[in-house]
Amino acid sequence: MAATARQARRPAAGVALLAFALCLLPAVARAQLRVGFYDTTCPNAEALVRQAVAAAFAKDAGVAAGLIRLHFHDCFVRGCDGSVLLTVNPGGGQTERDAAPNKPSLRGFEVIDAAKAAVERSCPRTVSCADIVAFAARDSISLTGSVSYQVPAGRRDGRVSNKSETVDLPPPSSTAKNLTDLFAAKNLSVEDMVVLSGAHTVGRSFCNSFVGRVWNQTATPPAAIVDAGLSASYAALLRALCPANTTQETPITTAMDPGTPNVLDNNYYKLLPRGMGLFFSDNQLRVDPRMAALVGSFAANETLWKEKFAAAMVKMGRTQVQTGACGEVRLNCSVVNPASSSSSIELASSTPAVDEDGVATS
Ligand code: HEM
Ligand SMILES: *[C@@H]1O[C@H](CO)[C@@H](O)[C@H](O)[C@H]1NC(C)=O
Ligand SMILES: *[C@@H]1O[C@H](CO)[C@@H](O)[C@H](O)[C@H]1NC(C)=O
Ligand SMILES: *[C@@H]1O[C@H](CO)[C@@H](O)[C@H](O)[C@H]1NC(C)=O
Ligand SMILES: *[C@@H]1O[C@H](CO)[C@@H](O)[C@H](O)[C@H]1NC(C)=O
Ligand SMILES: *[C@@H]1O[C@H](CO)[C@@H](O)[C@H](O)[C@H]1NC(C)=O
Ligand SMILES: *[C@@H]1O[C@H](CO)[C@@H](O)[C@H](O)[C@H]1NC(C)=O
Ligand SMILES: *[C@@H]1O[C@H](CO)[C@@H](O)[C@H](O)[C@H]1NC(C)=O
């Protein structure tokens, strides 16, 4: 087994146990992520992920948007630890995947599974699911936007996924203050928030996330309305698309950037002043003066936005990561490693630990 060969070069189990114990000390556990983390342990890891994403993208360009959002939803709940991928919480209860912000809309899981299968074949028990999600988001941005950036890696996978913790994700009903607060809770600034929101230039939304802007569902019978900031003609289109009795289960979707839904451009910022921000939360970016100024600058300069977007993705990707001896390298991205498996401790020594220095790219 390849893992055994590598294991021979690992420090003794006692050292691994020490590293595991040190993980509990915050100052020590804060090992840095590092570009090229797998250069020696799995040199083709990033190429294999890229191939899996490219293959899926060739069949359905929409998966790129799904994968970009997957990284966001992973990072905002318990940090970028792959918790969004889990279908079972060892502690019981429902997982993040069962929560309204993710179900049924979150997509791309099968691409992560395909990428994981490829890296496991090439280098078993080495590449974390959380890093695969970060790489896949980067590759999706490259495919849709011709933007390239390097991903600092070395994230370890978590062992908890709790449905109720998805309250950290901003709902489409968020006000400007809600958005500011929810991003600040992740140490992301107002500018980071406005920059990252430009991801809504790709992908689609189910009706339920915006139906309340075009139908008053509490009136009997439901009444046509046009929410503040929404263009009347766009509202009419959305109303024709989405029935007044829309629920979370209604399987109808629409592109968020109707012109170029698979191109990562700065069109999101151009649509907002035209009353074509799809969500109430999108429109909030032009209601708040400081946010509106940023919207204007990104609408005017796509290069500026793309540079900031890549840097903000890297920054978001550092949120509350577990590194070194913390967490585990999940063998199957949908489930935590069996408790009986020695992998948590054993794998702790298979990856460079607390003495690695980060190489920032942002
Ligand atoms: C600023 C606060 C944000 C809010 C309120 C928000 C809300 C939403 C909602 C409601 C949807 C549609 C879900 C559905 O189908 O019902 C969506 C889709 C999407 N969001 Fe966000 N989002 C935010 C920030 C972000 C960020 C930071 C990113 C990534 C960097 C992102 C990337 C995406 C993408 C790519 C899609 C399309 C997904 C697909 O086509 O599968 N969003 N967002
Ligand atoms: C999930 O999180 C909630 C809120 O923090 C907590 O009350 C609950 O016990 C957690 N559930 C599990 C199974 O850990
Ligand atoms: C948004 O802000 C309102 C008013 O301050 C608050 O009641 C609500 O809980 C906030 N929502 C979120 C998701 O933070
Ligand atoms: C934000 O930064 C503070 C101070 O460095 C830190 O204690 C906290 O854990 C960080 N929060 C997140 C979500 O990264
Ligand atoms: C929706 O209809 C209800 C009942 O007629 C009314 O009280 C409410 O103000 C309406 N809401 C909007 C946003 O028009
Ligand atoms: C929703 O309304 C449509 C007509 O607009 C109707 O055909 C459909 O049966 C309704 N669905 C539900 C779940 O009530
Ligand atoms: C757009 O932004 C880029 C990157 O920051 C900058 O180099 C360029 O000068 C800007 N273009 C204009 C017209 O301001
Ligand atoms: C991963 O685990 C899920 C859930 O137990 C299972 O359905 C799937 O077949 C597993 N995948 C692999 C590659 O073993």
PDB file of C-alpha atoms and ligand atoms in Angstrom, residues 216 218-219 225, ligand 5:
ATOM      1  CA  ASN A 216     -47.397  39.068  -2.235  1.00  0.00           C
ATOM      2  CA  THR A 218     -49.833  36.415   2.026  1.00  0.00           C
ATOM      3  CA  ALA A 219     -52.603  38.277   0.203  1.00  0.00           C
ATOM      4  CA  ILE A 225     -46.079  43.454  -6.501  1.00  0.00           C
TER       5      ILE A 225
HETATM    6  C1  LIG B   5     -49.427  41.638   1.324  1.00  0.00           C
HETATM    7  O1  LIG B   5     -50.790  41.454   1.578  1.00  0.00           O
HETATM    8  C2  LIG B   5     -51.163  41.585   2.940  1.00  0.00           C
HETATM    9  C3  LIG B   5     -52.623  41.177   3.058  1.00  0.00           C
HETATM   10  O2  LIG B   5     -53.391  41.867   2.132  1.00  0.00           O
HETATM   11  C4  LIG B   5     -50.895  43.000   3.377  1.00  0.00           C
HETATM   12  O3  LIG B   5     -51.228  43.157   4.739  1.00  0.00           O
HETATM   13  C5  LIG B   5     -49.424  43.310   3.166  1.00  0.00           C
HETATM   14  O4  LIG B   5     -49.145  44.659   3.479  1.00  0.00           O
HETATM   15  C6  LIG B   5     -49.000  43.030   1.741  1.00  0.00           C
HETATM   16  N1  LIG B   5     -47.565  43.156   1.629  1.00  0.00           N
HETATM   17  C7  LIG B   5     -46.966  43.788   0.634  1.00  0.00           C
HETATM   18  C8  LIG B   5     -45.477  43.794   0.658  1.00  0.00           C
HETATM   19  O5  LIG B   5     -47.565  44.317  -0.266  1.00  0.00           O
END
